[in-house]
Coordinates of C-alpha atoms and ligand atoms in Angstrom, one line a residue:
X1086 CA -73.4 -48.7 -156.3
X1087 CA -71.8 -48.8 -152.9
X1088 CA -69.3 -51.4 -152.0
X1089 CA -71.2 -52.1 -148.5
X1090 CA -74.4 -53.0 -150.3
X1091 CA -72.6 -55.4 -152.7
X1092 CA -69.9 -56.8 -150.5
X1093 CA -72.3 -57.0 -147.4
X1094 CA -71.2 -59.1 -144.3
X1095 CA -67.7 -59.2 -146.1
X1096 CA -67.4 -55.4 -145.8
X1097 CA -68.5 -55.0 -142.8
X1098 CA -66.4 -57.9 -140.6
X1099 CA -63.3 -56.9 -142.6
X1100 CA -61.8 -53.8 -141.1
X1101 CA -57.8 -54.2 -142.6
X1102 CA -57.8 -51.0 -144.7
X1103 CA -56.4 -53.3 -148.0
X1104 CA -59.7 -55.3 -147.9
X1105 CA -61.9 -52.5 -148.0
X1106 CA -59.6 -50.8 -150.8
X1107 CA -60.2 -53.9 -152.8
X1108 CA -63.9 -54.4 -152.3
X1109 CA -63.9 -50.6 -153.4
X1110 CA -61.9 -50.9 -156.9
X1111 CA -63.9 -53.8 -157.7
X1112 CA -66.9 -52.4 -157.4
X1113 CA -65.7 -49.2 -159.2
X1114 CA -64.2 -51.2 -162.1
X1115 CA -66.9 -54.0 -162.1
X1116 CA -64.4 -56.4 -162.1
X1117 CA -63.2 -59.0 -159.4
X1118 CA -60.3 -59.9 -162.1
X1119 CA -56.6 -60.1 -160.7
X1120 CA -54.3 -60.2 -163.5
X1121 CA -51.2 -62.7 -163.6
X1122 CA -48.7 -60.7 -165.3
X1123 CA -46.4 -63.4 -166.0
X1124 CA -44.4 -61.7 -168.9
X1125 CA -40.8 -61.7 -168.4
X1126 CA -39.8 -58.3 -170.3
X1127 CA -41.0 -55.0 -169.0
X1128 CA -42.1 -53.8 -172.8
X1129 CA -44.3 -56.7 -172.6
X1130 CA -45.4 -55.9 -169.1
X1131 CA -46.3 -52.3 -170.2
X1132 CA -48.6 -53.3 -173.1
X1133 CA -50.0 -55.8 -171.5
X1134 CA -51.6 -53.3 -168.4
X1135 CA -52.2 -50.6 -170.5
X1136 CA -54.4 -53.2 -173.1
X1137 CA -56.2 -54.9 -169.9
X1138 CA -55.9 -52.2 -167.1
X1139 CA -59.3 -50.6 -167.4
X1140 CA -61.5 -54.3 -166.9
X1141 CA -59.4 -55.4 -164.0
X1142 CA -58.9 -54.3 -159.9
X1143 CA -55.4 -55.6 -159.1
X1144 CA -52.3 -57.0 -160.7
X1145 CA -50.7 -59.8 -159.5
X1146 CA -46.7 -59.8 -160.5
X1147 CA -44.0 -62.2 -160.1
X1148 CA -40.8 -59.2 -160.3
X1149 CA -38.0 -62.4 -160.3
X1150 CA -39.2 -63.3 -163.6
X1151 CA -38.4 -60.2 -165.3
X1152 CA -35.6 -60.2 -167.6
X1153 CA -34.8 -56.7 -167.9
X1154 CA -35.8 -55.2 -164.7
X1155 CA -34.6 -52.5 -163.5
X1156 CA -35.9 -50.5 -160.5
X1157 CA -36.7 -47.4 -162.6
X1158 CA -39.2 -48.9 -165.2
X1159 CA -40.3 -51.1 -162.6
X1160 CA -41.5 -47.7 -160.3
X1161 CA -43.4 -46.3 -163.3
X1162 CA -45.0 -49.8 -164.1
X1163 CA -46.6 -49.4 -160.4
X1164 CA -47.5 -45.9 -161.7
X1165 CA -49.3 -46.7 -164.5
X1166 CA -50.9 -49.6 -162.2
X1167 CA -51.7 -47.1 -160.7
X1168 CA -53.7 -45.0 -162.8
X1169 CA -55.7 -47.5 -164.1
X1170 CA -56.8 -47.7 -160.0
X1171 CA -55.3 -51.1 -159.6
X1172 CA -54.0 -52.7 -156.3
X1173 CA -50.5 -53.7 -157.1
X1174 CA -49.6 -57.1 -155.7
X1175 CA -46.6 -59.2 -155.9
X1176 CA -46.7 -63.3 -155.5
X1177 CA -43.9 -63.6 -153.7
X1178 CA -45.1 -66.7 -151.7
X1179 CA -42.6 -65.8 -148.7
X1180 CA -42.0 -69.2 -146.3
X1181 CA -38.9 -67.9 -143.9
X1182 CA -39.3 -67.0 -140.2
X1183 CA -41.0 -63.5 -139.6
X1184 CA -37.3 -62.0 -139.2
X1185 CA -36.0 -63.0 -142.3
X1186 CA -39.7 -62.6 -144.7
X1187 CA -39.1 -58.7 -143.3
X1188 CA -35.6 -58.3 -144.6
X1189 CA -36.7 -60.2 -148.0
X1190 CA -39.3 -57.1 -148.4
X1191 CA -36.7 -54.9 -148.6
X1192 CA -33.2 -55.8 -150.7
X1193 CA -33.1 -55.3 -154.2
X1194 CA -36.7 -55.7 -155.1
X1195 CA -37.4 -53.3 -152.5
X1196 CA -41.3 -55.3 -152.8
X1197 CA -42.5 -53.4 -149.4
X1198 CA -42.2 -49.8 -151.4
X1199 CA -44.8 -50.8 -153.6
X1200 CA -47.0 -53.9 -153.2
X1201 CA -50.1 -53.4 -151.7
X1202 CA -50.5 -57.2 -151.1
X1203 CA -48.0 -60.1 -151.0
X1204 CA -48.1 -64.1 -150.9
X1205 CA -47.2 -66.1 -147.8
X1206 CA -47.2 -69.5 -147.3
X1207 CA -47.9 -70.4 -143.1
X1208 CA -45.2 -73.1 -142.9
X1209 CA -42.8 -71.5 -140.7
X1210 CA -46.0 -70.1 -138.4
X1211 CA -47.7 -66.8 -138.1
X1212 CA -44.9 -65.0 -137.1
X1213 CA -44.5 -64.5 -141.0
X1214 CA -47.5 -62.4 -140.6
X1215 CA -45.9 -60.2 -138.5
X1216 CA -42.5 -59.9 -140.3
X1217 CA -44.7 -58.9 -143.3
X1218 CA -46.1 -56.2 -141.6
X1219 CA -43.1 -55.1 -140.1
X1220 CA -41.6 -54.5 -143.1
X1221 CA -44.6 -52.5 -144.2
X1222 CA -44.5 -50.4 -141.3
X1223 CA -40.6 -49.3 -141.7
X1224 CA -41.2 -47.5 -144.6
X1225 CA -44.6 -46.2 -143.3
X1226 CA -47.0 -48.2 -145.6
X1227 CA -49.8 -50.5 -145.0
X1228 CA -50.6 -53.9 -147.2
X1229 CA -51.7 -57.1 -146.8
X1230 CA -51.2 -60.8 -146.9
X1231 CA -52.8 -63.3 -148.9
X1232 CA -51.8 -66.8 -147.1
X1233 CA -51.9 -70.0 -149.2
X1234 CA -54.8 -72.4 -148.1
X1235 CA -54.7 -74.3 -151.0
X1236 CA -53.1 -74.3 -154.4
X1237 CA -54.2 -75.2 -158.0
X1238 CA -51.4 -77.0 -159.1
X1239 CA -52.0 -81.1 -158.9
X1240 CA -50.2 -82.9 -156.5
X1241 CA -49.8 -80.4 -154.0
X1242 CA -49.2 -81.2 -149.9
X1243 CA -51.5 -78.8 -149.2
X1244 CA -53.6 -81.0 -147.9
X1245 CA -57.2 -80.7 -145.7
X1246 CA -55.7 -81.0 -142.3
X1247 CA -52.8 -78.3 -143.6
X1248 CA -55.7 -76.1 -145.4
X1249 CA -57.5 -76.2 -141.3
X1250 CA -54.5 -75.0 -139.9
X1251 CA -54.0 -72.0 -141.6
X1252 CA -57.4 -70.9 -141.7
X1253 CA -57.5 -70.8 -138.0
X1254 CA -54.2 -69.3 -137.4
X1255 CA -54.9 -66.6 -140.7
X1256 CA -58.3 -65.9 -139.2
X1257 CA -57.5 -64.6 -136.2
X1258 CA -54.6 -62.5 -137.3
X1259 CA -55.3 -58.8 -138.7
X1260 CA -53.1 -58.4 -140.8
X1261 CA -54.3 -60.9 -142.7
X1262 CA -56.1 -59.7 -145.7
X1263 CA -57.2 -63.2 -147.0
X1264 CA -56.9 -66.4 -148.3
X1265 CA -55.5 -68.4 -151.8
X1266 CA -57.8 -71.1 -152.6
X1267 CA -58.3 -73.2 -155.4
X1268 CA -59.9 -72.2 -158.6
X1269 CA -59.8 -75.3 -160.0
X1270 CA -62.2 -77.2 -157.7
X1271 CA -65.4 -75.4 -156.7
X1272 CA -66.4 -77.9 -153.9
X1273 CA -63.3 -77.6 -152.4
X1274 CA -63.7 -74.1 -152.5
X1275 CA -66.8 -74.3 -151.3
X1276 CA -65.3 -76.1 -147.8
X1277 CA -63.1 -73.5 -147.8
X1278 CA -65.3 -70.4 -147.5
X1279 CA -67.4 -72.3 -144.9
X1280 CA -64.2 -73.1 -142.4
X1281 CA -63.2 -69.0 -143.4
X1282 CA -66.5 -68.0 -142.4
X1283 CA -67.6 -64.1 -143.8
X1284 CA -64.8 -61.8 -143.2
X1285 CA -61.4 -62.8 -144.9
X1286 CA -61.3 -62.5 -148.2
X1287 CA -60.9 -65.7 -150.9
X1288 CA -58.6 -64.8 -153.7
X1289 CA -58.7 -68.1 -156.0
X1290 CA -55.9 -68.5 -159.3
X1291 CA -56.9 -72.0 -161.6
X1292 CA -59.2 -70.3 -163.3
X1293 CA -60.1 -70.4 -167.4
X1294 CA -62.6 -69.6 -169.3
X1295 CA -61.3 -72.8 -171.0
X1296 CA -61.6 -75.6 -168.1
X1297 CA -59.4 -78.2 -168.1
X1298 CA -55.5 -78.9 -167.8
X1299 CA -53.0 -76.5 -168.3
X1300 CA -49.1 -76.6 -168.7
X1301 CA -46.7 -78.4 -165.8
X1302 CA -49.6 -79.2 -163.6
X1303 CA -51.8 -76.8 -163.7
X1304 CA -55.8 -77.3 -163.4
X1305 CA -58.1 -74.6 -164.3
X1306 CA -62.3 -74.2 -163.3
X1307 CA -64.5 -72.1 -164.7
X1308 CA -64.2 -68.1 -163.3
X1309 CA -68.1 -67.9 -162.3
X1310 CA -68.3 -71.3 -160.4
X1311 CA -65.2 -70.1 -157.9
X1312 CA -67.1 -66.7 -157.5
X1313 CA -69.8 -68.4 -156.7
X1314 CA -68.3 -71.1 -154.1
X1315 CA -67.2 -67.8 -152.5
X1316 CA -64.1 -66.6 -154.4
X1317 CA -64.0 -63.1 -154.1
X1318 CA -61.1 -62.6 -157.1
X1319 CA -60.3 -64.7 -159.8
X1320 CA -56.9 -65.1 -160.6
X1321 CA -56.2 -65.0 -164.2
X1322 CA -52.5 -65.3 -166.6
X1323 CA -52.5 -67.0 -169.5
X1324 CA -56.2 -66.8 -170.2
X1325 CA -56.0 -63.5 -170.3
X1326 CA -52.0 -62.7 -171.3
X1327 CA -51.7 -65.4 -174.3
X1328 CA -54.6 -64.7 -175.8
X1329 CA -54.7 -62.9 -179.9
X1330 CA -57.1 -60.1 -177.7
X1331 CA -56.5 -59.6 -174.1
X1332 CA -58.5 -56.6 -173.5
X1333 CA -61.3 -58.4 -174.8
X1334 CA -60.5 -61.2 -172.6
X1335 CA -60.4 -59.5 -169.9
X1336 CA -63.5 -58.0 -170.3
X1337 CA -65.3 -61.1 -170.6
X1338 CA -63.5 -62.6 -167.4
X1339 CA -64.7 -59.2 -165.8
X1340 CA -68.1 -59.7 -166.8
X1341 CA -68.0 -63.5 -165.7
X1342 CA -66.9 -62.6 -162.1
X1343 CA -69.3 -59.4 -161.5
X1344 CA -72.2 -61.1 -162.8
X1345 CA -71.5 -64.3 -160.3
X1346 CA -71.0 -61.7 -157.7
X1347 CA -74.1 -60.4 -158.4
X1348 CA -76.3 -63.8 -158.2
X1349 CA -74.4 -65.0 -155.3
X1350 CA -75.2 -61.6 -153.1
X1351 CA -79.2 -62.9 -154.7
X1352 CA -78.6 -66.0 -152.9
X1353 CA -77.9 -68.5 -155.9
Ligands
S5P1405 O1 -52.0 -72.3 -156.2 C1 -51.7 -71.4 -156.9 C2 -51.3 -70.2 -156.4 C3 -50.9 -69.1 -157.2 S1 -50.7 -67.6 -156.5 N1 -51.6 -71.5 -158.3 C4 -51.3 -70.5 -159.1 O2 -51.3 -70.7 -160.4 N2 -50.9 -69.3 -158.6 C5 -50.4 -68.2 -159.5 O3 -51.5 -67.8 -160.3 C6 -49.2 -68.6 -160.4 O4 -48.0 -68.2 -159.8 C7 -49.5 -67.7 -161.7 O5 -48.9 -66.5 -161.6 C8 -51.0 -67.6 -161.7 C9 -51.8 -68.5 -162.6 O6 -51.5 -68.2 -163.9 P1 -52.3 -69.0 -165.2 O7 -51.5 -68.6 -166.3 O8 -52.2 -70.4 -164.9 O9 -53.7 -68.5 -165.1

């Protein structure tokens, strides 16, 4: 199967090299699962990719959280993301001017060495965008950004008017890779991907195979309704990373998303 004939218009408006790297793992792996990697040691982070890493296409990190980081086992945790043919990308959710985001890739973290996509939010204005890519650039690597559009966690100020406003700026900018919408709520998701029209992609988190209300605010929807309000990655942690079985989790939220790819392309 050829990631043209199952990503269609997608594929063909989105020319940022990421993009097309994505739509290509997932449909190698059969998967449009990202997996939250919230575990705060980096034994736990190990077992965790090397249980899950075959059933999903990227994995989504948050490398403040880790108690016991160290840049060492940190580079041969990208490595082994690596092998399993994963895009490596690190939720960040940078919010300074473009100047400062491009200094904040580098530092300790060093996150422009090896994430292939960050998180932005589009507070401070598109320049962010650029800072991003900057930063990518001075060490001769490409990526790109996801920019929050919407967010699953209730109460948010992310609000309609907000949501409009980045989706125009985002669109236009190439170095945009895509969007973060909502997982939780399908028709809002659904108003999203019309006002994002074909080419950016829609990367939602607020998904469970168990709907409902998670811890500190969270919401969760179910996987195959986002995919098919036009998510084009689900966005899974603890559904996947607290469970007894995550491989086996995994798999099923693998299957979930590439068979709701696979209706939506038969126009369901
Ligand atoms: O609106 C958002 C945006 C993000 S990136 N809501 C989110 O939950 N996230 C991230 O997705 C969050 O930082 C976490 O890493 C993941 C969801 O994890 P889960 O355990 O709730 O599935």
């Amino acid at each position: 199967m050829q990631a043209e004939d199952v990503w269609g218009r997608r594929w063909i408006e989105n020319s940022l090299p990421m993009a097309r790297s994505y739509m290509e793992v997932a449909v190698r792996k059969k998967s449009l699962v990202c997996l939250a990697a919230d575990r705060n040691t980096m034994d736990g982070l190990f077992e965790l990719v090397n249980a899950v890493g075959p059933y999903i296409a990227a994995l989504k990190t948050h490398v403040d959280l880790v108690d016991d980081w160290t840049s060492e086992r940190w580079n041969e945790f990208c490595r082994t993301a690596k092998e399993f043919d994963l895009l490596v990308f690190e939720d960040r959710k940078f919010a300074d001017i473009g100047g400062i985001s491009r200094k904040q890739m580098a530092g300790v973290y060093n996150i422009r060495q090896w994430a292939d996509l960050v998180t932005a939010h589009l507070i401070s204005g598109p320049d962010i965008v650029d800072g991003l890519q900057s930063a990518w650039s001075d060490v001769g690597r490409s990526g790109g950004v996801l920019l929050l559009a919407q967010m699953s966690s209730r109460g948010n100020l992310l609000l309609p008017d907000y949501t409009s406003e980045v989706v125009e700026k985002g669109s236009q900018h190439p170095g945009v890779f895509g969007f973060i919408g909502n997982g939780s709520r399908p028709e809002e998701l659904k108003l999203l991907r019309s006002s994002v029209g074909q080419e950016k992609l829609i990367w939602t988190p607020g998904v469970n195979l168990a709907v409902g209300d998670g811890e500190m605010g969270q919401r969760y929807g179910d996987p195959g309704a986002a995919v098919l309000a036009g998510s084009d990655c689900i966005i899974v942690g603890s559904g996947i990373h607290k469970s007894n079985d995550p491989a086996s989790q995994a798999q099923a939220y693998a299957e979930a998303s590439w068979s709701a790819l696979l209706e939506r392309n038969n126009g369901a």
